[in-house]
Short mmCIF file of C-alpha atoms in Angstrom, two decimals:
data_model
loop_
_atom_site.label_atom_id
_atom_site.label_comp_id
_atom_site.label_asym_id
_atom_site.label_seq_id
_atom_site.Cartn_x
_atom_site.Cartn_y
_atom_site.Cartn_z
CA UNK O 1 36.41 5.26 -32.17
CA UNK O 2 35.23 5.58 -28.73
CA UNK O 3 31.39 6.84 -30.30
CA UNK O 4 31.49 3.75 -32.84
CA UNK O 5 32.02 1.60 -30.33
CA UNK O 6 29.16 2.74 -28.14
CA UNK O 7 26.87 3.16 -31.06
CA UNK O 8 27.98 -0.69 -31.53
CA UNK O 9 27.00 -1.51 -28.14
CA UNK O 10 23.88 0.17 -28.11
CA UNK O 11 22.68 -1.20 -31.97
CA UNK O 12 23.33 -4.95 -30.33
CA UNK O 13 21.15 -4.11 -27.84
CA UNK O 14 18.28 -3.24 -29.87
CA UNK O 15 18.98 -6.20 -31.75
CA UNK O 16 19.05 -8.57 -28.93
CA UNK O 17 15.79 -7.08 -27.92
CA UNK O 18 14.43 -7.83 -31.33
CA UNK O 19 15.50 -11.37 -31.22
CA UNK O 20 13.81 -12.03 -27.49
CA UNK O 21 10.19 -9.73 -28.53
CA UNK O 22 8.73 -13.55 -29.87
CA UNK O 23 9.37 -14.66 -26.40
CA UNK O 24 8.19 -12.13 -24.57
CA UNK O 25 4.24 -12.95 -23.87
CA UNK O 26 5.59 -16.47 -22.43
CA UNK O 27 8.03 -14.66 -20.13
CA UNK O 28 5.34 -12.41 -19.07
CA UNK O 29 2.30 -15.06 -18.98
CA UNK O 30 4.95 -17.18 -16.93
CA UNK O 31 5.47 -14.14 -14.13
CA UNK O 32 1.71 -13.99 -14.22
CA UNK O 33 1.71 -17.34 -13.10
CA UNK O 34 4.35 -16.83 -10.57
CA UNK O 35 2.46 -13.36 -8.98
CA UNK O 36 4.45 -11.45 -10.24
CA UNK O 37 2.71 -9.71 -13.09
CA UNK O 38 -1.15 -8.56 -13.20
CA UNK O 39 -2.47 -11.04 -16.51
CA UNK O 40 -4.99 -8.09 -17.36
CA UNK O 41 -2.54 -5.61 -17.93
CA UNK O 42 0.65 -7.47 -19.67
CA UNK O 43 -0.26 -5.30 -22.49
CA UNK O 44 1.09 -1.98 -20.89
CA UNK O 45 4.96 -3.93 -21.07
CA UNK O 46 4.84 -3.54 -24.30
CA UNK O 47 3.87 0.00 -24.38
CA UNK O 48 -0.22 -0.06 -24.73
CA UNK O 49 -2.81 1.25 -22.90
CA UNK O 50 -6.68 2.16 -23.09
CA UNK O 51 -6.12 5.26 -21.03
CA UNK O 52 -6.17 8.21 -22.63
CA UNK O 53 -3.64 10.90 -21.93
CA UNK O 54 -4.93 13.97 -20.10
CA UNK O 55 -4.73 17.30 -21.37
CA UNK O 56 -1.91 19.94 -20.13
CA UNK O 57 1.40 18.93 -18.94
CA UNK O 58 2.27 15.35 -17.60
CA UNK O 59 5.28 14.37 -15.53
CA UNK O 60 6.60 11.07 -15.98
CA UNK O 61 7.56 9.37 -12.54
CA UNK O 62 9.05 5.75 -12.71
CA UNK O 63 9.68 3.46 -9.62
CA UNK O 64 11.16 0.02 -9.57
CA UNK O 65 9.19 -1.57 -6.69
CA UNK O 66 7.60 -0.66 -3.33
CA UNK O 67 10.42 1.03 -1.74
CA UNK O 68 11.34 3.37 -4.29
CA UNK O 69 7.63 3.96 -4.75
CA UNK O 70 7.59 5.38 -1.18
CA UNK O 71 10.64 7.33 -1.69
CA UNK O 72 8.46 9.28 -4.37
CA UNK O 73 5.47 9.60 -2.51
CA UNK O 74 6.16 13.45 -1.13
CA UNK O 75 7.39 14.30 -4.18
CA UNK O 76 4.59 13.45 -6.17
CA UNK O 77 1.96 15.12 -3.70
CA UNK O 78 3.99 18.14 -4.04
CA UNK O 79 3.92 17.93 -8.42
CA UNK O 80 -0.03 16.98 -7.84
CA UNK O 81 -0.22 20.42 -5.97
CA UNK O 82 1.28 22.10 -8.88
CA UNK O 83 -1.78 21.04 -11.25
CA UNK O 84 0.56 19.09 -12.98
CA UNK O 85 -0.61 15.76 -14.15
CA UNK O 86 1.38 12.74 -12.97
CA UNK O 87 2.04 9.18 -14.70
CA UNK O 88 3.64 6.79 -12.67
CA UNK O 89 5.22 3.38 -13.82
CA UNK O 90 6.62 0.53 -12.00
CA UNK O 91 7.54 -3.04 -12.48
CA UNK O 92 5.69 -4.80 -10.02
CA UNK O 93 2.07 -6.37 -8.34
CA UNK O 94 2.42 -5.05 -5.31
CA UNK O 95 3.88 -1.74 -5.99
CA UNK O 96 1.03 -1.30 -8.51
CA UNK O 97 -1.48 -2.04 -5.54
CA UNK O 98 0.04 0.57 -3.15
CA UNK O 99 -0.53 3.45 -5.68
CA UNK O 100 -3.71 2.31 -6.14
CA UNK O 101 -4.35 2.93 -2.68
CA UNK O 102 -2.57 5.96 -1.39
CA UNK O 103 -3.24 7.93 -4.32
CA UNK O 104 -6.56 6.39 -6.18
CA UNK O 105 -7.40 8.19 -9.85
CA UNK O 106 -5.30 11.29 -8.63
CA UNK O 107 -2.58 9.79 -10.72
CA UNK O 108 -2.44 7.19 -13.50
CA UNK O 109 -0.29 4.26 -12.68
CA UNK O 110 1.18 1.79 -15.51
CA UNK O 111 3.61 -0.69 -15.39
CA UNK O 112 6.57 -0.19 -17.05
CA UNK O 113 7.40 -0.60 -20.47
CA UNK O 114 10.07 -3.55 -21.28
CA UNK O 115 13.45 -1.42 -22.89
CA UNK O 116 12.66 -3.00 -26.46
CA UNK O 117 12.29 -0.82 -28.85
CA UNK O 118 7.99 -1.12 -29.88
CA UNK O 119 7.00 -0.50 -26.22
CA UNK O 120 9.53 2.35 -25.45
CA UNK O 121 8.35 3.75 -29.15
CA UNK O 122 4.52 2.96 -28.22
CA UNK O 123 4.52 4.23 -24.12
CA UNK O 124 6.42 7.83 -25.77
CA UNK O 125 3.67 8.24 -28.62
CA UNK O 126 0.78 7.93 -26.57
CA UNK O 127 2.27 9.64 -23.54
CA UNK O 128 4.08 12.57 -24.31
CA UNK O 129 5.88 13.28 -21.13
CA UNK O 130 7.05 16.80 -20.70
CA UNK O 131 9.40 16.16 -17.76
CA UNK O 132 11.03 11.71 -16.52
CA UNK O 133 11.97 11.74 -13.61
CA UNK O 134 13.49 8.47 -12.35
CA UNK O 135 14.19 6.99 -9.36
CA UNK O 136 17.23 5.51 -7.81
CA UNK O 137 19.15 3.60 -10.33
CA UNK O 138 16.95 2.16 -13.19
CA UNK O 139 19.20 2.55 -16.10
CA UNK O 140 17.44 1.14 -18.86
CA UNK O 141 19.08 2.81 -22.52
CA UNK O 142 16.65 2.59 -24.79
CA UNK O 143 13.80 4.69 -22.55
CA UNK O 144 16.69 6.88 -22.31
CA UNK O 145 17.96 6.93 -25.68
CA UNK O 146 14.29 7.84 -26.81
CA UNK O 147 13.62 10.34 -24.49
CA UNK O 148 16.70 11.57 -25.20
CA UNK O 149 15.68 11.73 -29.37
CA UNK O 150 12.13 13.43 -28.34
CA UNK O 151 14.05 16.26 -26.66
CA UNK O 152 12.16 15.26 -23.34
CA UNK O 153 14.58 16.12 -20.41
CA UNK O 154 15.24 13.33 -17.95
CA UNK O 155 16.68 13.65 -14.10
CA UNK O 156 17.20 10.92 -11.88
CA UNK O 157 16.27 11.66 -8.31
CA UNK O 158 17.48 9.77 -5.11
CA UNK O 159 19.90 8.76 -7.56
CA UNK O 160 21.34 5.62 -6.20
CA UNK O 161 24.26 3.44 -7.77
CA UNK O 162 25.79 0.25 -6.08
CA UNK O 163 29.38 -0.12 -6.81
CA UNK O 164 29.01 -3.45 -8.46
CA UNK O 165 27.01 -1.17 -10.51
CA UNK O 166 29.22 1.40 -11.49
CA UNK O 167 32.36 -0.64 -12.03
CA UNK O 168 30.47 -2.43 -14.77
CA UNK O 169 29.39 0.51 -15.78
CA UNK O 170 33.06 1.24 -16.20
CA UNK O 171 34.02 -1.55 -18.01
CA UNK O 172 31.66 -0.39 -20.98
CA UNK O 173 33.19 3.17 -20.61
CA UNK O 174 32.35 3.80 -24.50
CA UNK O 175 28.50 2.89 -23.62
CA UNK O 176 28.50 4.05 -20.51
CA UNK O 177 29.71 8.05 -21.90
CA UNK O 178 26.83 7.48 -24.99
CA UNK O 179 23.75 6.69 -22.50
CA UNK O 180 24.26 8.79 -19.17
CA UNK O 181 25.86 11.87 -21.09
CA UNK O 182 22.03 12.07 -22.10
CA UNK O 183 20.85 12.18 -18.92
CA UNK O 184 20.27 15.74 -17.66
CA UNK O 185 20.76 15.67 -14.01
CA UNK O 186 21.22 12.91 -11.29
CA UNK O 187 20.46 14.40 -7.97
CA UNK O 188 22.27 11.43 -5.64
CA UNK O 189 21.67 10.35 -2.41
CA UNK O 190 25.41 11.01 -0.89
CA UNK O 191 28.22 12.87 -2.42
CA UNK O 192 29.25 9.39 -3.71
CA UNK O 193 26.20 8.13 -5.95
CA UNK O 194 26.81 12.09 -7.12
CA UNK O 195 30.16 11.23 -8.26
CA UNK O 196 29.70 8.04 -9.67
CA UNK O 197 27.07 9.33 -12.31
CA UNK O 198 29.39 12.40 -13.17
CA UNK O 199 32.25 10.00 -13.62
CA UNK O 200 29.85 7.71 -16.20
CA UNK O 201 28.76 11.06 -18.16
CA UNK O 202 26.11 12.75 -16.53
CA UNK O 203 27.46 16.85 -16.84
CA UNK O 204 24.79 18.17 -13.97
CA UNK O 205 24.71 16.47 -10.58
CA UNK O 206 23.84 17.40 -7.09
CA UNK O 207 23.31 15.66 -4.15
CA UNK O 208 19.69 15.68 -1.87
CA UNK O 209 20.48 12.64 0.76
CA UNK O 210 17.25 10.59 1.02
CA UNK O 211 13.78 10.96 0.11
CA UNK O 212 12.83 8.10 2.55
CA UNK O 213 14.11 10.40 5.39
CA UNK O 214 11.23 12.91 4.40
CA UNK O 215 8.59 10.52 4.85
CA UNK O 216 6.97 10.54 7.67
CA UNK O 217 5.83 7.36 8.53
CA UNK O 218 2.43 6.00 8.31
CA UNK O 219 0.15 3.83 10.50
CA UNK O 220 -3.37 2.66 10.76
CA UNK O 221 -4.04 3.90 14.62
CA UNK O 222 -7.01 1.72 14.85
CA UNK O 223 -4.90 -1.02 13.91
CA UNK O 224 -2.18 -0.86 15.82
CA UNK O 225 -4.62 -0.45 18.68
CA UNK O 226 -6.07 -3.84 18.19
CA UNK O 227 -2.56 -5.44 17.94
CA UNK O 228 -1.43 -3.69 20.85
CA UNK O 229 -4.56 -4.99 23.53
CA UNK O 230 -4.56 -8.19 21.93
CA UNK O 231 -0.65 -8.42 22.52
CA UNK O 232 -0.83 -7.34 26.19
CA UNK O 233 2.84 -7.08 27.64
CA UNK O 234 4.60 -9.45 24.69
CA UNK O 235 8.04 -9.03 23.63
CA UNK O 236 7.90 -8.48 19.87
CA UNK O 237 10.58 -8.80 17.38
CA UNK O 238 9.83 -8.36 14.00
CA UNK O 239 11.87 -9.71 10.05
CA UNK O 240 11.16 -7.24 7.37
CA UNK O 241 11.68 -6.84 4.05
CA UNK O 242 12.77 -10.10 4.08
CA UNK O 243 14.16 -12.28 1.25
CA UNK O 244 14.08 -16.54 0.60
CA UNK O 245 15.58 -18.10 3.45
CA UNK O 246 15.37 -15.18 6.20
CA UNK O 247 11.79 -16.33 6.84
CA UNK O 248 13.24 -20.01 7.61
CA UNK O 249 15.88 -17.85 9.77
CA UNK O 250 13.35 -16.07 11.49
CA UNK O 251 11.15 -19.32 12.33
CA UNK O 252 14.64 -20.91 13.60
CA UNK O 253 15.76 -17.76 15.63
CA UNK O 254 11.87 -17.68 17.63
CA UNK O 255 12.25 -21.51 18.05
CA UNK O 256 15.51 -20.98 20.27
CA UNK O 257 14.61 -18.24 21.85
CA UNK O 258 11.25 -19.82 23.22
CA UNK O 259 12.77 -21.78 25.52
CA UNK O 260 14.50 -18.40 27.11
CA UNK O 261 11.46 -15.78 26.74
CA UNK O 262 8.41 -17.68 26.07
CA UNK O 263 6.28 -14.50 25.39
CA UNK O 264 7.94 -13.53 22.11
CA UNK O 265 6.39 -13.51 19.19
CA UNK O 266 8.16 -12.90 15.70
CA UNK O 267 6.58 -10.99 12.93
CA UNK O 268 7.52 -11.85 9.66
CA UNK O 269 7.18 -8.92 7.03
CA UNK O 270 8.06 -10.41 3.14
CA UNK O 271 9.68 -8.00 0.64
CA UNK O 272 7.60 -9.59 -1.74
CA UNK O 273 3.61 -10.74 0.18
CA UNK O 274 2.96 -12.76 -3.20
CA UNK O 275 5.58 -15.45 -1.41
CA UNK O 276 3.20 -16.08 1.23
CA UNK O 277 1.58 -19.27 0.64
CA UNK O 278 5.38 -20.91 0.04
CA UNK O 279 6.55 -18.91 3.61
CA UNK O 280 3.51 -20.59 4.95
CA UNK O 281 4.43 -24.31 3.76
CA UNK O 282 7.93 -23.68 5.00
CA UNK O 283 6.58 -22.79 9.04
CA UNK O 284 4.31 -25.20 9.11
CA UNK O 285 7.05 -27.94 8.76
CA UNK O 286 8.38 -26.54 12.49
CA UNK O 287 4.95 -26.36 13.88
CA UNK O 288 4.61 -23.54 14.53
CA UNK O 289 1.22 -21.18 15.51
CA UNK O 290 1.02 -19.02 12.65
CA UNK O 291 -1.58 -15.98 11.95
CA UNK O 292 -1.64 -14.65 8.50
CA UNK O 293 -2.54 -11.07 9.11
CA UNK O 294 -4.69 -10.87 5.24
CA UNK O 295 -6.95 -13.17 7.10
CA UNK O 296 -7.70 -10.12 9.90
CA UNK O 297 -6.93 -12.55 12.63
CA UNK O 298 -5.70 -11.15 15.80
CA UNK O 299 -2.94 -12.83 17.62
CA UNK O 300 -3.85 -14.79 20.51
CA UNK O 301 -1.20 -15.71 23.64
CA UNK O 302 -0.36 -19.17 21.56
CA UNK O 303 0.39 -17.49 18.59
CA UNK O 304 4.36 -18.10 17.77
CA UNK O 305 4.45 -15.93 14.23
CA UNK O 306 2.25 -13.56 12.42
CA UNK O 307 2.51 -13.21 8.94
CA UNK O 308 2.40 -10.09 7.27
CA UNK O 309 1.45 -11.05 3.63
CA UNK O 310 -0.20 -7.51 3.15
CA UNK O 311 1.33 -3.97 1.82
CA UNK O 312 1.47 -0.58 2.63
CA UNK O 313 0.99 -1.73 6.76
CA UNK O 314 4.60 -1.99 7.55
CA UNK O 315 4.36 1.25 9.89
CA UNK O 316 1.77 -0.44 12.33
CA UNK O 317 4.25 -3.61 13.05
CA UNK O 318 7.40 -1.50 13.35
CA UNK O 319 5.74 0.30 16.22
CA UNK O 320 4.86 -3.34 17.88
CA UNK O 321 8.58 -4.44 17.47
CA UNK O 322 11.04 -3.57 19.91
CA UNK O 323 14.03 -4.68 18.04
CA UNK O 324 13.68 -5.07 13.37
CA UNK O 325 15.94 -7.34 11.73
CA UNK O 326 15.84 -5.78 7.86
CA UNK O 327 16.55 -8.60 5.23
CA UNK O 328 18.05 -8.65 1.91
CA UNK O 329 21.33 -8.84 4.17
CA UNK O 330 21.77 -12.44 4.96
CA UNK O 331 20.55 -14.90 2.52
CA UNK O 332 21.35 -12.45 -0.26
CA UNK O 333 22.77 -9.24 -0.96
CA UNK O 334 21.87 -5.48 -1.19
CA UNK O 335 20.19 -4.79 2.26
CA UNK O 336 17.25 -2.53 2.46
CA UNK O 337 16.69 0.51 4.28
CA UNK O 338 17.10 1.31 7.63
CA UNK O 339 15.18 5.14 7.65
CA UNK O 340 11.92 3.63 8.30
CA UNK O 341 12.43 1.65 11.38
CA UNK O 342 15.07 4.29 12.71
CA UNK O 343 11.63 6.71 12.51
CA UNK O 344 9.04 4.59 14.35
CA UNK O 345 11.30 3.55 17.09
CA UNK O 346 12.65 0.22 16.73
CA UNK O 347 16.50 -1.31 17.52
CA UNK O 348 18.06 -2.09 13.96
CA UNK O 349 19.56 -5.25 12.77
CA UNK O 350 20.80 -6.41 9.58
CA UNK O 351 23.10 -9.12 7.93
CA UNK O 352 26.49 -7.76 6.69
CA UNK O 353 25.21 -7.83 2.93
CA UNK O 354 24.06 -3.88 2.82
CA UNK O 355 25.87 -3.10 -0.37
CA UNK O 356 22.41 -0.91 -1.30
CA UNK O 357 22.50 0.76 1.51
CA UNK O 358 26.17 1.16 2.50
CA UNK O 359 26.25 5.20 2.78
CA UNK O 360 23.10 5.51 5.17
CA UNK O 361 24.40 2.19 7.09
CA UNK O 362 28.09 3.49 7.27
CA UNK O 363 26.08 6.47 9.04
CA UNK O 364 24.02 4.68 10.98
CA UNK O 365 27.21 2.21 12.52
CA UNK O 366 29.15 5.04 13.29
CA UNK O 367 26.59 6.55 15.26
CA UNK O 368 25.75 2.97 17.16
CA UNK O 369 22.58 2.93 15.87
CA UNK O 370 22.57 -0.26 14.12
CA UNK O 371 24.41 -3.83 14.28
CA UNK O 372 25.40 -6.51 12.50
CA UNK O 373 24.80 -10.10 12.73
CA UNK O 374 26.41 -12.24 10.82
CA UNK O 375 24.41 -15.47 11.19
CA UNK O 376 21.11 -17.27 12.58
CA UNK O 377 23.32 -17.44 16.28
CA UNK O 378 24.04 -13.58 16.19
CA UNK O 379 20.82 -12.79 15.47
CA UNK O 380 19.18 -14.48 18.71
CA UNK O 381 22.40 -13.40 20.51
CA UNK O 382 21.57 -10.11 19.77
CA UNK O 383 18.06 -10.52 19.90
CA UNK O 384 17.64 -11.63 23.31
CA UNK O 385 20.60 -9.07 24.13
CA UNK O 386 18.62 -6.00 22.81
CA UNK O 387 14.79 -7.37 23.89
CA UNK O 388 15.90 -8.42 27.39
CA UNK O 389 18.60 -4.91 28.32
CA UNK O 390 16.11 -2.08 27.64
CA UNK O 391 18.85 0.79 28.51
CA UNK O 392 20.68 -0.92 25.48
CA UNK O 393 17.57 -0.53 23.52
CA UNK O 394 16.94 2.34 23.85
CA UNK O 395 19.83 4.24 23.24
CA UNK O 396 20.27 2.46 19.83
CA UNK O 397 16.60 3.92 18.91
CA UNK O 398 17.60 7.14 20.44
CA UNK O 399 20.55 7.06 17.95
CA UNK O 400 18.56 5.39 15.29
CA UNK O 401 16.20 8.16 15.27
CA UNK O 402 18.65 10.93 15.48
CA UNK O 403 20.46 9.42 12.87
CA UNK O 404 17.13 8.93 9.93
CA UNK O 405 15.91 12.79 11.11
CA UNK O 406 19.07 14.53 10.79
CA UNK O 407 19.02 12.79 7.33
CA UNK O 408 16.37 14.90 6.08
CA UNK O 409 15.36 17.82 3.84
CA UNK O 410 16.22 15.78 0.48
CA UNK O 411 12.67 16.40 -0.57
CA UNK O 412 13.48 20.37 -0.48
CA UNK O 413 16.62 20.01 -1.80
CA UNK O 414 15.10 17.84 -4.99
CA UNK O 415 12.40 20.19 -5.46
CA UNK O 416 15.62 23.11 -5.97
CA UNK O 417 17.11 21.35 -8.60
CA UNK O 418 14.12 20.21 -10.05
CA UNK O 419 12.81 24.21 -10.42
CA UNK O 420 14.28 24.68 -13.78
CA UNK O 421 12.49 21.85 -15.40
CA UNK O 422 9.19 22.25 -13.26
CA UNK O 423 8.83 26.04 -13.58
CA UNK O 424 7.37 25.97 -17.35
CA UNK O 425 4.98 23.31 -16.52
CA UNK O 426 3.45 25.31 -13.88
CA UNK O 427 3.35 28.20 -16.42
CA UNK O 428 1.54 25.58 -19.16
CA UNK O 429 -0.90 24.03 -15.83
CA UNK O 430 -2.06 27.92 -15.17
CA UNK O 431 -2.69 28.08 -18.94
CA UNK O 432 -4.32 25.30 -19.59
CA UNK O 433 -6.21 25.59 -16.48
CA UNK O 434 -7.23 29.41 -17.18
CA UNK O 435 -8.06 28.04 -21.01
CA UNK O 436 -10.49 25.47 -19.50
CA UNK O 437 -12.28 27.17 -16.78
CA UNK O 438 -12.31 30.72 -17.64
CA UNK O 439 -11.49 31.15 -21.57
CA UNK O 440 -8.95 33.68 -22.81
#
């Protein structure tokens, strides 16, 4: 009863995916319209592409956005050593624009197929992955259904699951058993994403902690050089990853802490740059200076906000701020990740929304290396508190940093549990590479 019923579950999805595929090029010319999809390439949601797949062995790596992207980075320049060819796939612009720059043609990026049936048919015909691996918590149960079919293992790594997520998982039990009983491995973050996906079906689990804690952070030296003479001796603060209405926070926060320390300036770093133009409208009703850093101005001693409506730079402006404030975590839920500014030396602050996050934050408050604010008056309470007491601040970066690097070695610890399914295609890569260069 308990297979019928997922079998059920999982037919009515197909056929509610059948009944929205006449919809789908208006959904997807109406993100185009919104930034949010590239119009040249809506093709590759439904599964087609002119790029040819190369010969020998292909891994198939697939990213939601920008942050999990970066979580894969090492592991993909480790794979790329290995001779093994790598396909990446995420859902959105800008994630699509920062593996075009950090890795060029070294690896082929697409954007992920929609889970209807054509384009998850379509993307496995023409790619023929040997190895998905997936990261975080993108369950989608037709990819995995038809990976599963093709005999293609399937691991997800930095396996990640929210508990919202998994006690809706729950509810479906039946579905829940059919779909991640066909996963092969989860390798989780903490000991609890490990247990949720054994508890939903998944037989082999292990647990790596954090790719982002392997990463070491990147910065453009020149850059941050340029920032740092044309910002003499100001106090910086700096909003990132921030969501609708924690720019309007931000703008409010700098506004009443002018009066107090009338050197600060606030940098504003978007989750999603493509929001810029709107963030822009919004300041401009509270008159304030703004510099829009895509426009390679430098800040000049007037200058109340710069805007960071680029990607991939988020290392330089951590290093200018003395104190982050990471969004997602007041005007809506989920949080983002603290590991990157706990690296490059900033005082943490975030909103008490971190469900996301809430293993690496439970860390990070029990070691005083992070704080909560609960509103627009905490946040300048805390604010001034943390840019104006630098013992204060620095012993929350000390134990910020402590914290993120005693967090590593996930990227090791993947690469162990990924040996099984990697060791043949570095057997096939010598093959095919001795077959091509050197004959038999």
């Amino acid at each position: 009863m308990k297979e019928f019923k997922a079998r059920t579950a999982l037919y009515l999805y197909r056929v509610a995916g059948g009944l929205i595929r006449p919809f789908v090029p208006f959904y997807l010319s109406l993100r185009a319209a919104r930034g949010k999809e590239d119009p040249h390439r809506k093709r590759e949601r439904m599964g087609r592409t002119d790029k040819k797949r190369p010969e020998g062995p292909l891994i198939w790596l697939h990213a939601a956005s920008v942050g999990e992207t970066l979580a894969l980075v090492p592991l993909i320049e480790r794979i790329l050593q290995l001779h093994i060819n790598v396909l990446l796939t995420t859902g959105t612009v800008t994630s699509a624009s920062l593996i075009e720059n950090r890795f060029g043609s070294r690896v082929i990026h697409q954007f992920a197929p929609l889970d209807i049936k054509p384009a998850i048919r379509r993307f496995l015909d023409h790619w023929k992955p040997d190895l998905a691996l997936v990261c975080e918590s993108e369950i989608w149960p037709l990819r995995i259904s038809g990976l599963a079919r093709r005999h293609i293992p399937q691991v997800m790594v930095n396996a990640h699951m929210s508990g919202r997520s998994f006690h809706s998982w729950q509810k479906r039990s039946a579905l829940a058993s059919h779909i991640f009983r066909q996963i092969d491995a989860a390798i989780g973050q903490s000991e609890s994403d490990a247990e949720q996906y054994h508890a939903l079906g998944v037989k082999t689990v292990a647990v790596s902690g954090n790719l982002k804690a392997d990463i070491a952070p990147a910065a453009d030296k020149n850059l941050l050089m340029q920032y740092r003479e044309s910002l003499h001796n100001r106090l910086v603060w700096a909003a990132i990853s921030t969501h609708e209405g924690e720019e309007n926070i931000a703008a409010e926060v700098h506004l009443a802490l002018k009066t107090r320390l009338p050197n600060l300036l606030t940098i504003i770093v978007p989750r999603h740059p493509e929001r810029a133009d709107e963030i822009m409208e919004e300041l401009a009703k509270k008159s304030l200076n703004v510099v829009r850093h895509s426009e390679k101005q430098m800040p000049t001693a007037d200058t109340d906000i710069v805007l960071v409506d680029t990607i991939g730079e988020m290392g330089v402006f951590l290093q200018l701020a003395k104190v982050s404030f990471i969004g997602k975590s007041l005007t809506e839920t989920g949080g983002h990740n603290p590991l990157e500014p706990a690296l490059l030396g900033s005082a943490i602050l975030t909103g008490p929304h971190v469900e996301n996050f809430k293993d690496t934050f439970d860390v990070f408050f029990a070691n005083n290396a992070a704080r909560v604010v609960e509103d627009a008056t905490q946040l300048a309470v805390q604010l001034n508190t943390l840019l104006t007491h630098e013992p204060l601040r620095y012993e929350m970066i000390e134990a910020a940093y402590d914290t993120a690097t005693n967090m590593s070695g996930a990227l090791e610890r993947t690469l162990k549990v990924l040996r099984p399914f990697i060791d043949p295609l570095i057997m096939q890569a010598k093959l095919h590479h001795q077959d091509t260069n050197h004959g038999w």
